[in-house]
PDB file of C-alpha atoms in Angstrom:
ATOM      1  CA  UNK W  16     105.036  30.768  55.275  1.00 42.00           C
ATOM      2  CA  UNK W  17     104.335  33.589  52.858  1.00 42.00           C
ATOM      3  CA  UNK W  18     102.661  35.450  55.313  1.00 37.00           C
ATOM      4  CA  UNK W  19     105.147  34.979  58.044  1.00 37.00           C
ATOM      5  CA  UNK W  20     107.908  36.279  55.561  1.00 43.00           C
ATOM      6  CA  UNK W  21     105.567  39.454  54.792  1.00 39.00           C
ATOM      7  CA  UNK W  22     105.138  40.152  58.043  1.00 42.00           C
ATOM      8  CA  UNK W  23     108.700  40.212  59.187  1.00 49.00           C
ATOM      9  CA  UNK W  24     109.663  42.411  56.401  1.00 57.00           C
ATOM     10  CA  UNK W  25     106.757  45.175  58.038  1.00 53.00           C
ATOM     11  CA  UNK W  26     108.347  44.393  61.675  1.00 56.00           C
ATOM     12  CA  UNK W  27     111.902  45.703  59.807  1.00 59.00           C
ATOM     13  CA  UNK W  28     110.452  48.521  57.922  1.00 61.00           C
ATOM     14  CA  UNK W  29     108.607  49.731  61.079  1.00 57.00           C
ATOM     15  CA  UNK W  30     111.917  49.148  62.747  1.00 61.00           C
ATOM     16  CA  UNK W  31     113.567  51.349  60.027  1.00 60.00           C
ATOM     17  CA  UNK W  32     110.824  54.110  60.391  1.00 57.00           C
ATOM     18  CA  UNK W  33     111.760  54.312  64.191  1.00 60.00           C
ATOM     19  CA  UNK W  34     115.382  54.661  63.964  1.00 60.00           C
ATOM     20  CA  UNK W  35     115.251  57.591  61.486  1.00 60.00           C
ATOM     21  CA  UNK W  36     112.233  59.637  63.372  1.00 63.00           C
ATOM     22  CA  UNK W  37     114.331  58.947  66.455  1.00 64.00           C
ATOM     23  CA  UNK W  38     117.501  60.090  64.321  1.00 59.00           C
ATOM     24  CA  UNK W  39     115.710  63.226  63.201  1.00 65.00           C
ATOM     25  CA  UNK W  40     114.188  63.628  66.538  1.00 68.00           C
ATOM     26  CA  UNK W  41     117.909  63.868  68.171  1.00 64.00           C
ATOM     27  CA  UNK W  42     119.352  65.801  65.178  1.00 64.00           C
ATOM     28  CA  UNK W  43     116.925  68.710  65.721  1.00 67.00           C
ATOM     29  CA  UNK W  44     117.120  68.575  69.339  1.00 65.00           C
ATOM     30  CA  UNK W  45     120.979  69.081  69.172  1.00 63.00           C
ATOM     31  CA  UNK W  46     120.295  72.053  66.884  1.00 66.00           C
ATOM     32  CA  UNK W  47     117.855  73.427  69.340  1.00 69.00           C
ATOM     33  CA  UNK W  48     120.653  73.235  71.825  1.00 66.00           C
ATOM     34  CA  UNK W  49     123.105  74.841  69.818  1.00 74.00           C
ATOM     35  CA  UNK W  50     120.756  77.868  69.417  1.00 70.00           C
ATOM     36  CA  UNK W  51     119.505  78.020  72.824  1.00 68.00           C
ATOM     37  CA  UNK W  52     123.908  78.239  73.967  1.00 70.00           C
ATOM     38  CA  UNK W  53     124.149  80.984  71.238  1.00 69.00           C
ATOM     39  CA  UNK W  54     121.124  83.702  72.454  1.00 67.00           C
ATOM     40  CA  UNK W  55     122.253  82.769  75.963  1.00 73.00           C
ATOM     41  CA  UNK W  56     125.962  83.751  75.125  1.00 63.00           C
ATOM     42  CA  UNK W  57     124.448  87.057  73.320  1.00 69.00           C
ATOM     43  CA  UNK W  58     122.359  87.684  75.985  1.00 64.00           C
ATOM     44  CA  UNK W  59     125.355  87.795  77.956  1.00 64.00           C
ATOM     45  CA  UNK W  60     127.126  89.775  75.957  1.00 67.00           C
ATOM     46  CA  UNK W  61     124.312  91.992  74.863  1.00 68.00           C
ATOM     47  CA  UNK W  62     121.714  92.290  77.375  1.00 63.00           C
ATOM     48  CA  UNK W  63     119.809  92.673  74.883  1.00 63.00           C
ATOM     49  CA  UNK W  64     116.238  91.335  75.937  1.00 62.00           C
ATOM     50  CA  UNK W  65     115.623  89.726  72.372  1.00 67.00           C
ATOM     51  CA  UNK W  66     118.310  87.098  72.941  1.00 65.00           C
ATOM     52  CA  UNK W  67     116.611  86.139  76.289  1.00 64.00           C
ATOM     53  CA  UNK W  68     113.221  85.486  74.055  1.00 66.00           C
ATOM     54  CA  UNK W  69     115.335  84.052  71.642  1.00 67.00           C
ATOM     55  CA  UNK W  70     117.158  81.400  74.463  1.00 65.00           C
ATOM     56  CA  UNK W  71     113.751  80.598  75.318  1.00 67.00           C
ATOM     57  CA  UNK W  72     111.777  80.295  72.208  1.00 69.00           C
ATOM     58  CA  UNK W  73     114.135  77.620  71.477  1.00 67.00           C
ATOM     59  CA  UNK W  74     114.495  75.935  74.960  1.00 68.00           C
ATOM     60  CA  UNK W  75     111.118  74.792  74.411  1.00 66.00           C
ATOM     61  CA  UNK W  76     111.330  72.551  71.537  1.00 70.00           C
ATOM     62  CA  UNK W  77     114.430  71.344  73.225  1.00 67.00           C
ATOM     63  CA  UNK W  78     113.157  70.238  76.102  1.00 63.00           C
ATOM     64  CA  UNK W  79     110.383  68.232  74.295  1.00 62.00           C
ATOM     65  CA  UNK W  80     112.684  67.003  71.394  1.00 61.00           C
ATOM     66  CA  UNK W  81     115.570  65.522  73.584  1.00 61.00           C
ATOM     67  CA  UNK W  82     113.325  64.535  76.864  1.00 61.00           C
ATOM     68  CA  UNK W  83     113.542  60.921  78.050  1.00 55.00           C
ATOM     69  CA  UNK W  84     110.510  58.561  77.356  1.00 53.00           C
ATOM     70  CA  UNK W  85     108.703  58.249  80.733  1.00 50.00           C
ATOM     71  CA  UNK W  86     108.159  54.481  81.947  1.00 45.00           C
ATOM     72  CA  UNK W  87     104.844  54.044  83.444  1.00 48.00           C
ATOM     73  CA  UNK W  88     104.960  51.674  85.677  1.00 47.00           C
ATOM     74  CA  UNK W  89     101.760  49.090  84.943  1.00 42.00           C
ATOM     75  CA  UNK W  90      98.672  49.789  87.154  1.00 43.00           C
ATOM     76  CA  UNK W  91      97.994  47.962  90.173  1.00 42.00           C
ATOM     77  CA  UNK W  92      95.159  46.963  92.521  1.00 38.00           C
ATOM     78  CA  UNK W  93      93.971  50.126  94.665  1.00 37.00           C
ATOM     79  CA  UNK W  94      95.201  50.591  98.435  1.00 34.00           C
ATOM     80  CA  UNK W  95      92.687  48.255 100.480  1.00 31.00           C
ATOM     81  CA  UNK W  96      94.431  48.838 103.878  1.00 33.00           C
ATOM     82  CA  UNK W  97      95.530  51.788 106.031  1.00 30.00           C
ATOM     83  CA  UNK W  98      98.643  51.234 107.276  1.00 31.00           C
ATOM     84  CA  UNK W  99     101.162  54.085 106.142  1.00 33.00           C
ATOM     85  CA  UNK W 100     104.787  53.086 106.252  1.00 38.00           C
ATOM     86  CA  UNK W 101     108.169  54.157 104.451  1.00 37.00           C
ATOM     87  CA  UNK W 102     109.581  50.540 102.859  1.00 38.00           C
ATOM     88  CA  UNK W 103     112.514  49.089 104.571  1.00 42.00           C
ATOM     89  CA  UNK W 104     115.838  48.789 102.468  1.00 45.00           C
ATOM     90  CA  UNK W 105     115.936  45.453 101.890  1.00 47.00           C
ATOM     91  CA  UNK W 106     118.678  43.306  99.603  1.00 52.00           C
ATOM     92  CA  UNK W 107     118.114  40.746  96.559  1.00 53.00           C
ATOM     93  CA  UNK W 108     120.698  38.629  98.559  1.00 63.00           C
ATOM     94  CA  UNK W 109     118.740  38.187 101.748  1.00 65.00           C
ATOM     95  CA  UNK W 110     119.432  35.184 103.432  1.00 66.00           C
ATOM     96  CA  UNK W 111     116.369  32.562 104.645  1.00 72.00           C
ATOM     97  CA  UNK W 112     116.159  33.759 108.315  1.00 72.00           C
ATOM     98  CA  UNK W 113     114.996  37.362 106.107  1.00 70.00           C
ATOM     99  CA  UNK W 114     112.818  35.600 103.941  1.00 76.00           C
ATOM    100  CA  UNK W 115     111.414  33.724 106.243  1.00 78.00           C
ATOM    101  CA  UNK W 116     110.719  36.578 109.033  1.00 73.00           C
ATOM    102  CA  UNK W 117     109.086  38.511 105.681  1.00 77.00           C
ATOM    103  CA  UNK W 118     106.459  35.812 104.908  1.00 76.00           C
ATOM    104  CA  UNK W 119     105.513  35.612 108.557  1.00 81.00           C
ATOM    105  CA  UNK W 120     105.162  39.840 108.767  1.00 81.00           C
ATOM    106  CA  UNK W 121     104.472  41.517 105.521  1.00 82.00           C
ATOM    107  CA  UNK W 122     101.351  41.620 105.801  1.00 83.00           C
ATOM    108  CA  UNK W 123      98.636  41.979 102.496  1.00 87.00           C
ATOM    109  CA  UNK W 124      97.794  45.693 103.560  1.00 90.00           C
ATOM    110  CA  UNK W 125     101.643  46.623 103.861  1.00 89.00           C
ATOM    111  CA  UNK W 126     102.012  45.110 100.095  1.00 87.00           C
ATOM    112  CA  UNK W 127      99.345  47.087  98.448  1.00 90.00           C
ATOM    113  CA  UNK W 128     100.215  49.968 100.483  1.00 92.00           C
ATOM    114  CA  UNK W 129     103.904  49.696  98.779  1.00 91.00           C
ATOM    115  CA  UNK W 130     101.982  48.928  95.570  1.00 91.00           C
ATOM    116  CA  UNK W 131     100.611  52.545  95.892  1.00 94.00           C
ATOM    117  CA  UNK W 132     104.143  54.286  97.020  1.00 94.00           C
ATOM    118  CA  UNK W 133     106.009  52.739  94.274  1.00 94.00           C
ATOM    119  CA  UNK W 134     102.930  54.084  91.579  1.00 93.00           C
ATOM    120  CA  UNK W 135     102.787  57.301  93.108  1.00 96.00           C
ATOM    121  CA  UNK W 136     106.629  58.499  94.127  1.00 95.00           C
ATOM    122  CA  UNK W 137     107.703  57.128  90.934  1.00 95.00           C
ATOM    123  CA  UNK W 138     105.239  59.215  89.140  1.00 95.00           C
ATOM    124  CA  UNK W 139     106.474  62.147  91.431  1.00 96.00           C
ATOM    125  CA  UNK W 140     109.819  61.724  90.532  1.00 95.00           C
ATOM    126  CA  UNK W 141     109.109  61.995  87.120  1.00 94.00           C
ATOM    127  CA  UNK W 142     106.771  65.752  87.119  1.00 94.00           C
ATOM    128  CA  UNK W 143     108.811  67.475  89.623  1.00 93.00           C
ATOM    129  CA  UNK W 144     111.039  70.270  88.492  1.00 92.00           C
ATOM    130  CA  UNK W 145     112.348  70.153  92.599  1.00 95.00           C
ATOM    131  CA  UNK W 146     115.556  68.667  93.273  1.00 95.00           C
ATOM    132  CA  UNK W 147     114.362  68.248  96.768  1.00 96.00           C
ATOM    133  CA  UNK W 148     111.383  65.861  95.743  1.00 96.00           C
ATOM    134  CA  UNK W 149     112.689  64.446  92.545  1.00 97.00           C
ATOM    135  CA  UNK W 150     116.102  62.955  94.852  1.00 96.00           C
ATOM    136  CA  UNK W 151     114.000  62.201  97.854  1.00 96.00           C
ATOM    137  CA  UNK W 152     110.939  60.080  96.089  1.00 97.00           C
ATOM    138  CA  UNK W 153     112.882  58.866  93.456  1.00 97.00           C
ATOM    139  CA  UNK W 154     114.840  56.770  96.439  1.00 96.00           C
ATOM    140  CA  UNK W 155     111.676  55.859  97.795  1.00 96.00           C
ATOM    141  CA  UNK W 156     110.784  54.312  94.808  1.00 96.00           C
ATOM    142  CA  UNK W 157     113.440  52.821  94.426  1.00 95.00           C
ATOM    143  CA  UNK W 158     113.921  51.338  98.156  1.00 94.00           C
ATOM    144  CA  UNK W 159     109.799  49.974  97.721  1.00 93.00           C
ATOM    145  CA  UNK W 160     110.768  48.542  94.216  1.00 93.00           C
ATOM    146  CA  UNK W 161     113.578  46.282  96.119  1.00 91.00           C
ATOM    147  CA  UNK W 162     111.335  45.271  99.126  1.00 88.00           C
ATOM    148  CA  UNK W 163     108.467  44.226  96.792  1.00 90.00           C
ATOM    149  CA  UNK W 164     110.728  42.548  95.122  1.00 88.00           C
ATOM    150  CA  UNK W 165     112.289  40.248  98.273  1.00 87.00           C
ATOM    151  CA  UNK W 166     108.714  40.308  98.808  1.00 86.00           C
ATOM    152  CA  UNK W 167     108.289  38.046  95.561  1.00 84.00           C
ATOM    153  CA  UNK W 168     111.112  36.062  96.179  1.00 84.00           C
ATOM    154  CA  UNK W 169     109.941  35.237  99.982  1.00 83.00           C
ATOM    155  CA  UNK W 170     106.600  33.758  98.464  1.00 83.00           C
ATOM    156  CA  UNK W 171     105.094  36.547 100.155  1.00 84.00           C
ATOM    157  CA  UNK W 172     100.986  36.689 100.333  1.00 83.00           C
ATOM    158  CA  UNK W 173      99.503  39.367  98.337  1.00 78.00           C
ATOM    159  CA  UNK W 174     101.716  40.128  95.761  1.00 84.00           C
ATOM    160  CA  UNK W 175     100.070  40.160  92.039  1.00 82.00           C
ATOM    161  CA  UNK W 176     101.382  39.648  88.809  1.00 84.00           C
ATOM    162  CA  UNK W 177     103.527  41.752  86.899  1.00 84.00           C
ATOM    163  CA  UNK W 178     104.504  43.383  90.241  1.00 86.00           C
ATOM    164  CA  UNK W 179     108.084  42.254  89.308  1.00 86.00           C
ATOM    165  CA  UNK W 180     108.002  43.338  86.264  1.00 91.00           C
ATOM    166  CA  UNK W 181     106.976  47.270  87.516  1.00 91.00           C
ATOM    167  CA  UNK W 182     109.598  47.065  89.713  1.00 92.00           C
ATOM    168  CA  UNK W 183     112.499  46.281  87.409  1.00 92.00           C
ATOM    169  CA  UNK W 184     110.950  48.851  85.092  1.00 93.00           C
ATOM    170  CA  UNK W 185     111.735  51.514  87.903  1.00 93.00           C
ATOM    171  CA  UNK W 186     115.018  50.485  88.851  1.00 94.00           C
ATOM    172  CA  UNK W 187     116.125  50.045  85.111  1.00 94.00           C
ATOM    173  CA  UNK W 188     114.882  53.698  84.586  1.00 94.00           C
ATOM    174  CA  UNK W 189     116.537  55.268  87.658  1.00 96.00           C
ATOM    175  CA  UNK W 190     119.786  56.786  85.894  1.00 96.00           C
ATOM    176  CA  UNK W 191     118.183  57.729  82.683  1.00 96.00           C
ATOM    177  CA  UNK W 192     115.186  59.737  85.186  1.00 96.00           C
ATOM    178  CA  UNK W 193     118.229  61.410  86.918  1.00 97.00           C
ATOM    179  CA  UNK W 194     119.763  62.516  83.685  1.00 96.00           C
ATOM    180  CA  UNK W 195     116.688  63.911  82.045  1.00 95.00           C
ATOM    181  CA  UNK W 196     116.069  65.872  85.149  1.00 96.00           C
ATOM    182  CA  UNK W 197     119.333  67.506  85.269  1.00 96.00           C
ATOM    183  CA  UNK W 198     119.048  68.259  81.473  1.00 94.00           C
ATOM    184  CA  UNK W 199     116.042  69.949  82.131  1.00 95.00           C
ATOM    185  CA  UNK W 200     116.828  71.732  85.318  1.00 95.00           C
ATOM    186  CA  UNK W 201     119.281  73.243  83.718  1.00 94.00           C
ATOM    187  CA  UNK W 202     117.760  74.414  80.855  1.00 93.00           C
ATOM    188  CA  UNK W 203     115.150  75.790  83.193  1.00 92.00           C
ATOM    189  CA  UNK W 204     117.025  77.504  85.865  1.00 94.00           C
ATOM    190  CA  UNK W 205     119.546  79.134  83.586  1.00 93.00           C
ATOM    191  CA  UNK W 206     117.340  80.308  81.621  1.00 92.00           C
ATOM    192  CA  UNK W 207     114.849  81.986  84.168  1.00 92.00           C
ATOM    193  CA  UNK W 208     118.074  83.558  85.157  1.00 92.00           C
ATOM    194  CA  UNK W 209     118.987  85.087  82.282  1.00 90.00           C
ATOM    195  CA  UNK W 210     115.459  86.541  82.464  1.00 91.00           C
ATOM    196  CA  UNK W 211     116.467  88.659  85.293  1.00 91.00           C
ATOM    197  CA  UNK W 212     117.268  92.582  84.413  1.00 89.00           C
ATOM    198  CA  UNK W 213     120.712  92.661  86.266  1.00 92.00           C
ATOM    199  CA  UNK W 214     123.957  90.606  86.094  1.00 92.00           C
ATOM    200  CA  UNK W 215     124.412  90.389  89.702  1.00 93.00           C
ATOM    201  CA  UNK W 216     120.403  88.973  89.821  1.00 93.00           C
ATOM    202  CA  UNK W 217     121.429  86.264  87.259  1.00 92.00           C
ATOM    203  CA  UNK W 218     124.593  85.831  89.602  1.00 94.00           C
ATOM    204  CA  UNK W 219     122.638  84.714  92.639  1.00 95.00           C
ATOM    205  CA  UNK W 220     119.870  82.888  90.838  1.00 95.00           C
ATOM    206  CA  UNK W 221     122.976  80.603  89.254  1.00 95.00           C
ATOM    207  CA  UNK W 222     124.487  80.178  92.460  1.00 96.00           C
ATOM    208  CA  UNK W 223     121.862  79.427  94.513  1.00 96.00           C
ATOM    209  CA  UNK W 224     121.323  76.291  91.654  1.00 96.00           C
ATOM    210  CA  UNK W 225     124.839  75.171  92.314  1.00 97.00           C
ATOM    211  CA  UNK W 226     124.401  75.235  95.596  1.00 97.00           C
ATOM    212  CA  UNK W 227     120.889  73.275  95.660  1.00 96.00           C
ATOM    213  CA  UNK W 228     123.622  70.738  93.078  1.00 97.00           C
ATOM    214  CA  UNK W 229     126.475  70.778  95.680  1.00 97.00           C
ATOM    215  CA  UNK W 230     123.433  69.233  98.628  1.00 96.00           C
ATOM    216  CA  UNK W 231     122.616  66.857  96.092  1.00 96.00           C
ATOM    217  CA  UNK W 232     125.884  65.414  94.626  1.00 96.00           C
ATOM    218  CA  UNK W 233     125.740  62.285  95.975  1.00 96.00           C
ATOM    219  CA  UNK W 234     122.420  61.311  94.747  1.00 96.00           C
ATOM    220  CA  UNK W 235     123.789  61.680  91.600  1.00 97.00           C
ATOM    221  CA  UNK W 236     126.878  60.090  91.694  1.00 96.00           C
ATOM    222  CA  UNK W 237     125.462  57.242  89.369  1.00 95.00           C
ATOM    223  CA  UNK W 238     125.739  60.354  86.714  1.00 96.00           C
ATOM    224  CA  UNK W 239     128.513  61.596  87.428  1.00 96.00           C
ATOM    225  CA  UNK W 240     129.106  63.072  83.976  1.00 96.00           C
ATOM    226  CA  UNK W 241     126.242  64.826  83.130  1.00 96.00           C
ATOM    227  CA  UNK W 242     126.581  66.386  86.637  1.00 97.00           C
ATOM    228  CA  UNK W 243     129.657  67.768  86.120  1.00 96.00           C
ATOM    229  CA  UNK W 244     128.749  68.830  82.966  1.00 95.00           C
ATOM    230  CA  UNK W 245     125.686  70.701  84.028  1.00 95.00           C
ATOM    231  CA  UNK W 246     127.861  72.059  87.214  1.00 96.00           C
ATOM    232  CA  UNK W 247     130.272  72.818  84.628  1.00 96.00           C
ATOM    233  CA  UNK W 248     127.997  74.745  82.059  1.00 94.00           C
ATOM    234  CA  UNK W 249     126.167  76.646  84.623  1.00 94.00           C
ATOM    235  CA  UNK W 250     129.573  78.367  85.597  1.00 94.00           C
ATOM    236  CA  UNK W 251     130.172  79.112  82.241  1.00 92.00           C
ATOM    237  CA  UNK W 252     127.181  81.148  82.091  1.00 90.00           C
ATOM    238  CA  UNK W 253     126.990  83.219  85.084  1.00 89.00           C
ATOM    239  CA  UNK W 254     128.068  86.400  84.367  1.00 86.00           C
TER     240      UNK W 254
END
């Protein structure tokens, strides 16, 4: 009993340890923000390139202090057939006749193949600095996720443990991915802007960012504030 009672008091001081570094960790990444605003406003108002360096001396630290935690989703078995398919959007709600037609034609191959474009557009999603790729594989993961998962429920052939599990990780993550991209896509395209030598330069290179935005709204309608706010922002800025 003794050493059950010792060990939960660890579990809450480790807890306690984690809260404040993840405290601190957001405290200095708000200051980082707060600088990076001020040399872009000077740089502005200056054009003086010093503020420039300083915007991006301190976007850095910002990016790594206040990004999202990646989710990996859990390794799986390696592709064993050849079949090369985009996954069907299926629904959690699927009546039998569904089910029943997916036990009889998803085959083995098309499950590990899905296995594979789950791992690797997910992982796409979450390197890409390109809305194109980021909006387009991100909802490729996410349609896969759902048809593995009606895969599960039909009793379908082929499907391993802890598939489930990877899947919810990936739809679970979706919004907080789409955030922490347009966090950092804004940090990055305003301030390679502000790196260019004339106002009208920094114009079009802001623009042409609202514009790639504007083709993308609806992909991000799930965050709809932080879209707005970057959209918002961004306008702010241009000069």
């Amino acid at each position: 009993m003794r050493f059950v009672k010792v060990k939960k008091e660890q579990e809450r001081e480790g807890e306690k340890v984690k809260k404040l570094g993840r405290f601190l960790k957001a405290f200095f990444g708000v200051v980082c923000v707060i600088y990076v605003a001020v040399f872009i406003w000077l740089a502005v108002d200056t054009h003086k390139a010093e503020m420039v360096l300083g915007a991006v001396l301190f976007a850095v630290p910002t990016y790594f202090l206040l990004r999202k935690k990646k989710v990996k989703p859990e390794p799986q078995s390696p592709t064993a057939g050849a079949v090369r398919r985009e996954a069907s959007q299926y629904t959690p709600d699927a009546p039998e006749e569904t089910l029943r037609d997916m036990r009889m034609y998803y085959t083995k191959e098309q499950i590990e193949n899905d296995v594979r474009i789950l791992s690797e557009s997910f992982k796409l999603a979450q390197q890409t600095a390109n809305i194109d790729t980021f909006t387009s594989r991100l909802a490729l993961a996410q349609r896969t996720a759902l048809t593995l998962l009606q895969a599960e429920k039909a009793g379908c052939k082929g499907i391993l443990p802890g598939t489930s599990k990877t899947c919810d990780q990936v739809l679970s993550s979706v919004k907080d991915l789409k955030i922490a991209f347009l966090e950092n896509s804004y940090i990055k395209e305003t301030t390679e802007a502000m790196l260019l030598k004339t106002p009208s330069g920094q114009r079009k290179r802001m623009e042409a960012y609202l514009a790639k935005l504007e083709a993308h709204k609806t992909d991000f309608l799930d965050v709809a504030d932080t879209y707005d706010k970057v959209v918002r922002d961004t306008k702010v800025l241009m000069p």
